[in-house]
């Protein structure tokens, strides 16, 4: 009689380091889990991975995940009684420029806040730690004492052993062949039999897209990913290195990020791994089809692609050229469009999850297993993980986009991500009917959920090159134009095309009550609009939406463009039978007309709309410039204003009429400045599940008289007091404004973090929204903010908008 498991709570498809970590963490949470691997464990990208283990990241979420991994790996061997080659050698990251050193300073500050021991190094000290290094042209370096390398196969086997100890079943040489959904459960098909389960996880590595296709009949989409060829080589032993190592031990891992490679000691030889610009994607054309099984296989060597990188590395570490090439590894490595993995709910599919497309799967496997297990067993994660949530890519992320972005991201793996820089690949996926007009007006675009929106409007002679945007500084070519745009909104009237707002309609018997039960806020009355906040069971901020009630059985919701799939699923996955959630985002264009002269400009153009209606009122019946539209009296800029919601094809006529009447086009950079001055929160910066509604300063939006998710947690917090509170800071910043997660200091203690920052052109200063330890939130409290390594004086502001604190202008 076969003992093949036919039932499980969770089935994981894929037995690499990530799949094994998912099994380990889910089993340790007490859940019954089966892991399926088509070949032997590690047969995909894991077996040929270099196994580097950095904690470095400029993403708070990814750094959290990698930090957890390294903590786990340090104890795992003893915990599961399995030997592992884990070398904690430390690492040195070289910087060739002031900009790179500023990036290092930011990562150091973030890492220290998380408890990591990242430290800056002076160039003069580098040879003490790495004697074979040429340092003449360097600007600085970052040292990570916790970095190193691990044997990927041993790590996977140790995680698998731990999973088995906790009750997991691991079925090797048992490929999954498909899935079926029946009676609210999944049936995972294999050649050995079917397994019925509650939940299923796609951890199939570079086969994740193929596995993802099985879920399309149940609401899924094509997994946005591309398989890249990553090549590294190992040298023969190097005599000088051998002699030094026998006396001093192993060299730190070296990363020359500006030249784009890592260099690691491997026994007494060296391992060089570049991320080359002239990189290659595989299995993306009909003449190069993905094989059914590529287990334990490699691509042919292609060292010519690496020639420049090899020469550069030999100039940096001359002993690299003292020995021949011993072995070349050229294997498949999956890339999502932004280079970060997909971890979380599978878009559109119930009870299905993704833990796949890992570019740095070894250093992220431990944390990924923790995060995925929390999604599966609790429905929420300890840390906000939007940075890796699969729902961050919506319908625009087709295969052409995925391929273009993967090649760009791979070739710029170590690139700096400057605040005003937009990567050029994969652009133009969603264009509004206003696009040509915006271009003609000088718009410099950014992509928002695939939609091209104007960031700022250039004039003749402005430097609009990509190179000009590669700076951490505030005052690039955009700065004088953004200042002019903000002043136009302050003094006269501006117009902004906000294409791509997410628009959801909830309909069916009791639709209003259903939405009301999910939000902590009081829904607005009919004919009004209001912000409503959705907490999780811990009272943390899941999302913010603008609500309009059309009756007991219909409610309209508007939310951030990037929240499109996330917010739709937050509603639809909880909707009872008879309630539908539909997306109308593509059917409406939005124009924001705002400034003290907005009423004067709109009055001659508007018919049937009462422009004397108060702030937060909605007018559905009427026209502007002869085109039917709704007018909503709101402005994210904090001035008198209306959003015009119209059919996309009618937007050009309205734009022409409003600009013809004197409204000046402005862009998203100006809007960001204007909203910061008003203290308006941005989703997944200021508003995230890292913070509760009370910490986020959203007390006035909570209706304590009703039941809602997380109410007991929030009541307890209200009674005991919040650990942190959201405040506005004015900062004596130098050339750069405070970035996300810049640390806030009181004396020699870190006491909070910036959630968004920028220059306020109406208040003429650098400002930030921040989460600060509650005992330091009194107005006038003096602090310091670490901005790229510079401690800048900051002062806590009163609990009111910095601009128009009594909201007299928006109510005019």
PDB file of N, CA and C in Angstrom, residues 391-450:
ATOM      1  N   UNK A 391       1.323  41.385  -6.284  1.00  0.00           N
ATOM      2  CA  UNK A 391       0.277  42.248  -6.832  1.00  0.00           C
ATOM      3  C   UNK A 391       0.791  43.637  -7.198  1.00  0.00           C
ATOM      4  N   UNK A 392       2.084  43.887  -6.996  1.00  0.00           N
ATOM      5  CA  UNK A 392       2.635  45.193  -7.392  1.00  0.00           C
ATOM      6  C   UNK A 392       2.715  45.334  -8.908  1.00  0.00           C
ATOM      7  N   UNK A 393       2.724  44.219  -9.637  1.00  0.00           N
ATOM      8  CA  UNK A 393       2.678  44.235 -11.100  1.00  0.00           C
ATOM      9  C   UNK A 393       1.265  43.884 -11.541  1.00  0.00           C
ATOM     10  N   UNK A 394       0.620  44.784 -12.261  1.00  0.00           N
ATOM     11  CA  UNK A 394      -0.746  44.523 -12.705  1.00  0.00           C
ATOM     12  C   UNK A 394      -0.738  44.215 -14.205  1.00  0.00           C
ATOM     13  N   UNK A 395      -1.849  44.477 -14.885  1.00  0.00           N
ATOM     14  CA  UNK A 395      -2.023  44.001 -16.244  1.00  0.00           C
ATOM     15  C   UNK A 395      -1.043  44.544 -17.265  1.00  0.00           C
ATOM     16  N   UNK A 396      -0.378  45.652 -16.967  1.00  0.00           N
ATOM     17  CA  UNK A 396       0.578  46.210 -17.934  1.00  0.00           C
ATOM     18  C   UNK A 396       1.844  45.371 -18.063  1.00  0.00           C
ATOM     19  N   UNK A 397       2.132  44.538 -17.058  1.00  0.00           N
ATOM     20  CA  UNK A 397       3.411  43.826 -16.990  1.00  0.00           C
ATOM     21  C   UNK A 397       3.361  42.561 -17.853  1.00  0.00           C
ATOM     22  N   UNK A 398       3.271  42.764 -19.178  1.00  0.00           N
ATOM     23  CA  UNK A 398       3.238  41.631 -20.106  1.00  0.00           C
ATOM     24  C   UNK A 398       4.652  41.101 -20.330  1.00  0.00           C
ATOM     25  N   UNK A 399       4.780  40.110 -21.216  1.00  0.00           N
ATOM     26  CA  UNK A 399       6.091  39.475 -21.380  1.00  0.00           C
ATOM     27  C   UNK A 399       7.115  40.414 -21.996  1.00  0.00           C
ATOM     28  N   UNK A 400       6.702  41.255 -22.930  1.00  0.00           N
ATOM     29  CA  UNK A 400       7.641  42.218 -23.500  1.00  0.00           C
ATOM     30  C   UNK A 400       8.197  43.133 -22.411  1.00  0.00           C
ATOM     31  N   UNK A 401       7.311  43.573 -21.541  1.00  0.00           N
ATOM     32  CA  UNK A 401       7.734  44.426 -20.424  1.00  0.00           C
ATOM     33  C   UNK A 401       8.691  43.663 -19.504  1.00  0.00           C
ATOM     34  N   UNK A 402       8.312  42.443 -19.152  1.00  0.00           N
ATOM     35  CA  UNK A 402       9.139  41.644 -18.237  1.00  0.00           C
ATOM     36  C   UNK A 402      10.529  41.415 -18.823  1.00  0.00           C
ATOM     37  N   UNK A 403      10.599  41.121 -20.119  1.00  0.00           N
ATOM     38  CA  UNK A 403      11.900  40.874 -20.754  1.00  0.00           C
ATOM     39  C   UNK A 403      12.759  42.132 -20.766  1.00  0.00           C
ATOM     40  N   UNK A 404      12.156  43.244 -21.182  1.00  0.00           N
ATOM     41  CA  UNK A 404      12.914  44.501 -21.277  1.00  0.00           C
ATOM     42  C   UNK A 404      13.425  44.926 -19.902  1.00  0.00           C
ATOM     43  N   UNK A 405      12.564  44.826 -18.885  1.00  0.00           N
ATOM     44  CA  UNK A 405      12.962  45.263 -17.551  1.00  0.00           C
ATOM     45  C   UNK A 405      13.979  44.309 -16.925  1.00  0.00           C
ATOM     46  N   UNK A 406      13.844  43.008 -17.175  1.00  0.00           N
ATOM     47  CA  UNK A 406      14.791  42.050 -16.603  1.00  0.00           C
ATOM     48  C   UNK A 406      16.193  42.298 -17.135  1.00  0.00           C
ATOM     49  N   UNK A 407      16.301  42.540 -18.436  1.00  0.00           N
ATOM     50  CA  UNK A 407      17.614  42.807 -19.041  1.00  0.00           C
ATOM     51  C   UNK A 407      18.190  44.104 -18.478  1.00  0.00           C
ATOM     52  N   UNK A 408      17.351  45.117 -18.357  1.00  0.00           N
ATOM     53  CA  UNK A 408      17.806  46.390 -17.795  1.00  0.00           C
ATOM     54  C   UNK A 408      18.231  46.222 -16.341  1.00  0.00           C
ATOM     55  N   UNK A 409      17.422  45.515 -15.557  1.00  0.00           N
ATOM     56  CA  UNK A 409      17.700  45.371 -14.131  1.00  0.00           C
ATOM     57  C   UNK A 409      18.941  44.530 -13.888  1.00  0.00           C
ATOM     58  N   UNK A 410      19.089  43.442 -14.652  1.00  0.00           N
ATOM     59  CA  UNK A 410      20.280  42.606 -14.507  1.00  0.00           C
ATOM     60  C   UNK A 410      21.540  43.421 -14.814  1.00  0.00           C
ATOM     61  N   UNK A 411      21.508  44.162 -15.913  1.00  0.00           N
ATOM     62  CA  UNK A 411      22.677  44.937 -16.312  1.00  0.00           C
ATOM     63  C   UNK A 411      22.988  46.087 -15.370  1.00  0.00           C
ATOM     64  N   UNK A 412      22.006  46.474 -14.539  1.00  0.00           N
ATOM     65  CA  UNK A 412      22.200  47.536 -13.555  1.00  0.00           C
ATOM     66  C   UNK A 412      21.919  46.996 -12.154  1.00  0.00           C
ATOM     67  N   UNK A 413      22.338  45.755 -11.909  1.00  0.00           N
ATOM     68  CA  UNK A 413      22.003  45.096 -10.641  1.00  0.00           C
ATOM     69  C   UNK A 413      22.463  45.913  -9.441  1.00  0.00           C
ATOM     70  N   UNK A 414      23.616  46.529  -9.566  1.00  0.00           N
ATOM     71  CA  UNK A 414      24.164  47.297  -8.443  1.00  0.00           C
ATOM     72  C   UNK A 414      23.917  48.798  -8.592  1.00  0.00           C
ATOM     73  N   UNK A 415      23.026  49.182  -9.495  1.00  0.00           N
ATOM     74  CA  UNK A 415      22.813  50.608  -9.757  1.00  0.00           C
ATOM     75  C   UNK A 415      22.178  51.301  -8.557  1.00  0.00           C
ATOM     76  N   UNK A 416      22.429  52.587  -8.479  1.00  0.00           N
ATOM     77  CA  UNK A 416      21.780  53.413  -7.463  1.00  0.00           C
ATOM     78  C   UNK A 416      20.407  53.842  -7.973  1.00  0.00           C
ATOM     79  N   UNK A 417      19.444  53.917  -7.058  1.00  0.00           N
ATOM     80  CA  UNK A 417      18.078  54.268  -7.443  1.00  0.00           C
ATOM     81  C   UNK A 417      17.785  55.681  -6.915  1.00  0.00           C
ATOM     82  N   UNK A 418      18.100  56.645  -7.760  1.00  0.00           N
ATOM     83  CA  UNK A 418      17.975  58.048  -7.380  1.00  0.00           C
ATOM     84  C   UNK A 418      16.509  58.491  -7.372  1.00  0.00           C
ATOM     85  N   UNK A 419      16.162  59.462  -6.523  1.00  0.00           N
ATOM     86  CA  UNK A 419      14.744  59.815  -6.367  1.00  0.00           C
ATOM     87  C   UNK A 419      14.097  60.437  -7.593  1.00  0.00           C
ATOM     88  N   UNK A 420      14.862  61.057  -8.479  1.00  0.00           N
ATOM     89  CA  UNK A 420      14.279  61.707  -9.650  1.00  0.00           C
ATOM     90  C   UNK A 420      14.637  60.988 -10.946  1.00  0.00           C
ATOM     91  N   UNK A 421      15.168  59.775 -10.830  1.00  0.00           N
ATOM     92  CA  UNK A 421      15.577  59.026 -12.013  1.00  0.00           C
ATOM     93  C   UNK A 421      14.531  57.973 -12.372  1.00  0.00           C
ATOM     94  N   UNK A 422      14.204  57.884 -13.644  1.00  0.00           N
ATOM     95  CA  UNK A 422      13.291  56.848 -14.135  1.00  0.00           C
ATOM     96  C   UNK A 422      14.037  55.961 -15.108  1.00  0.00           C
ATOM     97  N   UNK A 423      13.952  54.663 -14.910  1.00  0.00           N
ATOM     98  CA  UNK A 423      14.605  53.732 -15.832  1.00  0.00           C
ATOM     99  C   UNK A 423      13.824  53.680 -17.147  1.00  0.00           C
ATOM    100  N   UNK A 424      14.515  53.708 -18.270  1.00  0.00           N
ATOM    101  CA  UNK A 424      13.822  53.892 -19.557  1.00  0.00           C
ATOM    102  C   UNK A 424      13.172  52.651 -20.157  1.00  0.00           C
ATOM    103  N   UNK A 425      13.606  51.453 -19.796  1.00  0.00           N
ATOM    104  CA  UNK A 425      13.057  50.251 -20.444  1.00  0.00           C
ATOM    105  C   UNK A 425      11.604  50.024 -20.026  1.00  0.00           C
ATOM    106  N   UNK A 426      10.833  49.441 -20.927  1.00  0.00           N
ATOM    107  CA  UNK A 426       9.471  49.025 -20.602  1.00  0.00           C
ATOM    108  C   UNK A 426       8.492  50.167 -20.409  1.00  0.00           C
ATOM    109  N   UNK A 427       8.791  51.305 -20.976  1.00  0.00           N
ATOM    110  CA  UNK A 427       7.925  52.471 -20.765  1.00  0.00           C
ATOM    111  C   UNK A 427       6.847  52.542 -21.851  1.00  0.00           C
ATOM    112  N   UNK A 428       5.899  53.458 -21.611  1.00  0.00           N
ATOM    113  CA  UNK A 428       4.834  53.674 -22.584  1.00  0.00           C
ATOM    114  C   UNK A 428       3.794  52.573 -22.623  1.00  0.00           C
ATOM    115  N   UNK A 429       3.616  51.850 -21.528  1.00  0.00           N
ATOM    116  CA  UNK A 429       2.660  50.740 -21.532  1.00  0.00           C
ATOM    117  C   UNK A 429       1.217  51.231 -21.467  1.00  0.00           C
ATOM    118  N   UNK A 430       0.993  52.354 -20.763  1.00  0.00           N
ATOM    119  CA  UNK A 430      -0.367  52.889 -20.643  1.00  0.00           C
ATOM    120  C   UNK A 430      -0.312  54.401 -20.890  1.00  0.00           C
ATOM    121  N   UNK A 431      -0.919  54.827 -21.969  1.00  0.00           N
ATOM    122  CA  UNK A 431      -0.928  56.238 -22.332  1.00  0.00           C
ATOM    123  C   UNK A 431      -2.354  56.759 -22.297  1.00  0.00           C
ATOM    124  N   UNK A 432      -2.546  57.904 -21.667  1.00  0.00           N
ATOM    125  CA  UNK A 432      -3.873  58.513 -21.650  1.00  0.00           C
ATOM    126  C   UNK A 432      -4.090  59.273 -22.958  1.00  0.00           C
ATOM    127  N   UNK A 433      -5.341  59.606 -23.282  1.00  0.00           N
ATOM    128  CA  UNK A 433      -5.598  60.422 -24.482  1.00  0.00           C
ATOM    129  C   UNK A 433      -4.963  61.809 -24.397  1.00  0.00           C
ATOM    130  N   UNK A 434      -4.483  62.185 -23.219  1.00  0.00           N
ATOM    131  CA  UNK A 434      -3.842  63.490 -23.048  1.00  0.00           C
ATOM    132  C   UNK A 434      -2.342  63.442 -23.315  1.00  0.00           C
ATOM    133  N   UNK A 435      -1.815  62.280 -23.615  1.00  0.00           N
ATOM    134  CA  UNK A 435      -0.363  62.106 -23.639  1.00  0.00           C
ATOM    135  C   UNK A 435       0.312  63.070 -24.623  1.00  0.00           C
ATOM    136  N   UNK A 436      -0.216  63.184 -25.812  1.00  0.00           N
ATOM    137  CA  UNK A 436       0.404  64.059 -26.810  1.00  0.00           C
ATOM    138  C   UNK A 436       0.397  65.509 -26.339  1.00  0.00           C
ATOM    139  N   UNK A 437      -0.677  65.922 -25.679  1.00  0.00           N
ATOM    140  CA  UNK A 437      -0.746  67.295 -25.171  1.00  0.00           C
ATOM    141  C   UNK A 437       0.278  67.525 -24.059  1.00  0.00           C
ATOM    142  N   UNK A 438       0.415  66.548 -23.198  1.00  0.00           N
ATOM    143  CA  UNK A 438       1.399  66.675 -22.126  1.00  0.00           C
ATOM    144  C   UNK A 438       2.813  66.744 -22.703  1.00  0.00           C
ATOM    145  N   UNK A 439       3.096  65.888 -23.666  1.00  0.00           N
ATOM    146  CA  UNK A 439       4.403  65.923 -24.325  1.00  0.00           C
ATOM    147  C   UNK A 439       4.687  67.294 -24.912  1.00  0.00           C
ATOM    148  N   UNK A 440       3.706  67.839 -25.610  1.00  0.00           N
ATOM    149  CA  UNK A 440       3.870  69.136 -26.263  1.00  0.00           C
ATOM    150  C   UNK A 440       4.135  70.227 -25.234  1.00  0.00           C
ATOM    151  N   UNK A 441       3.561  70.073 -24.053  1.00  0.00           N
ATOM    152  CA  UNK A 441       3.759  71.067 -22.988  1.00  0.00           C
ATOM    153  C   UNK A 441       5.085  70.892 -22.255  1.00  0.00           C
ATOM    154  N   UNK A 442       5.868  69.875 -22.635  1.00  0.00           N
ATOM    155  CA  UNK A 442       7.181  69.672 -22.025  1.00  0.00           C
ATOM    156  C   UNK A 442       7.225  68.642 -20.926  1.00  0.00           C
ATOM    157  N   UNK A 443       6.204  67.805 -20.825  1.00  0.00           N
ATOM    158  CA  UNK A 443       6.142  66.847 -19.720  1.00  0.00           C
ATOM    159  C   UNK A 443       7.327  65.890 -19.734  1.00  0.00           C
ATOM    160  N   UNK A 444       7.892  65.677 -18.554  1.00  0.00           N
ATOM    161  CA  UNK A 444       8.878  64.622 -18.319  1.00  0.00           C
ATOM    162  C   UNK A 444       8.157  63.568 -17.491  1.00  0.00           C
ATOM    163  N   UNK A 445       8.063  62.369 -18.033  1.00  0.00           N
ATOM    164  CA  UNK A 445       7.110  61.391 -17.511  1.00  0.00           C
ATOM    165  C   UNK A 445       7.724  60.422 -16.504  1.00  0.00           C
ATOM    166  N   UNK A 446       6.864  59.887 -15.659  1.00  0.00           N
ATOM    167  CA  UNK A 446       7.172  58.755 -14.797  1.00  0.00           C
ATOM    168  C   UNK A 446       6.065  57.729 -14.928  1.00  0.00           C
ATOM    169  N   UNK A 447       6.373  56.477 -14.642  1.00  0.00           N
ATOM    170  CA  UNK A 447       5.389  55.402 -14.766  1.00  0.00           C
ATOM    171  C   UNK A 447       4.773  55.114 -13.399  1.00  0.00           C
ATOM    172  N   UNK A 448       3.441  55.093 -13.356  1.00  0.00           N
ATOM    173  CA  UNK A 448       2.673  54.837 -12.131  1.00  0.00           C
ATOM    174  C   UNK A 448       1.690  53.712 -12.445  1.00  0.00           C
ATOM    175  N   UNK A 449       2.019  52.505 -11.971  1.00  0.00           N
ATOM    176  CA  UNK A 449       1.220  51.325 -12.330  1.00  0.00           C
ATOM    177  C   UNK A 449       1.120  51.208 -13.851  1.00  0.00           C
ATOM    178  N   UNK A 450       2.195  51.536 -14.532  1.00  0.00           N
ATOM    179  CA  UNK A 450       2.246  51.466 -15.992  1.00  0.00           C
ATOM    180  C   UNK A 450       1.742  52.706 -16.696  1.00  0.00           C
TER     181      UNK A 450
END
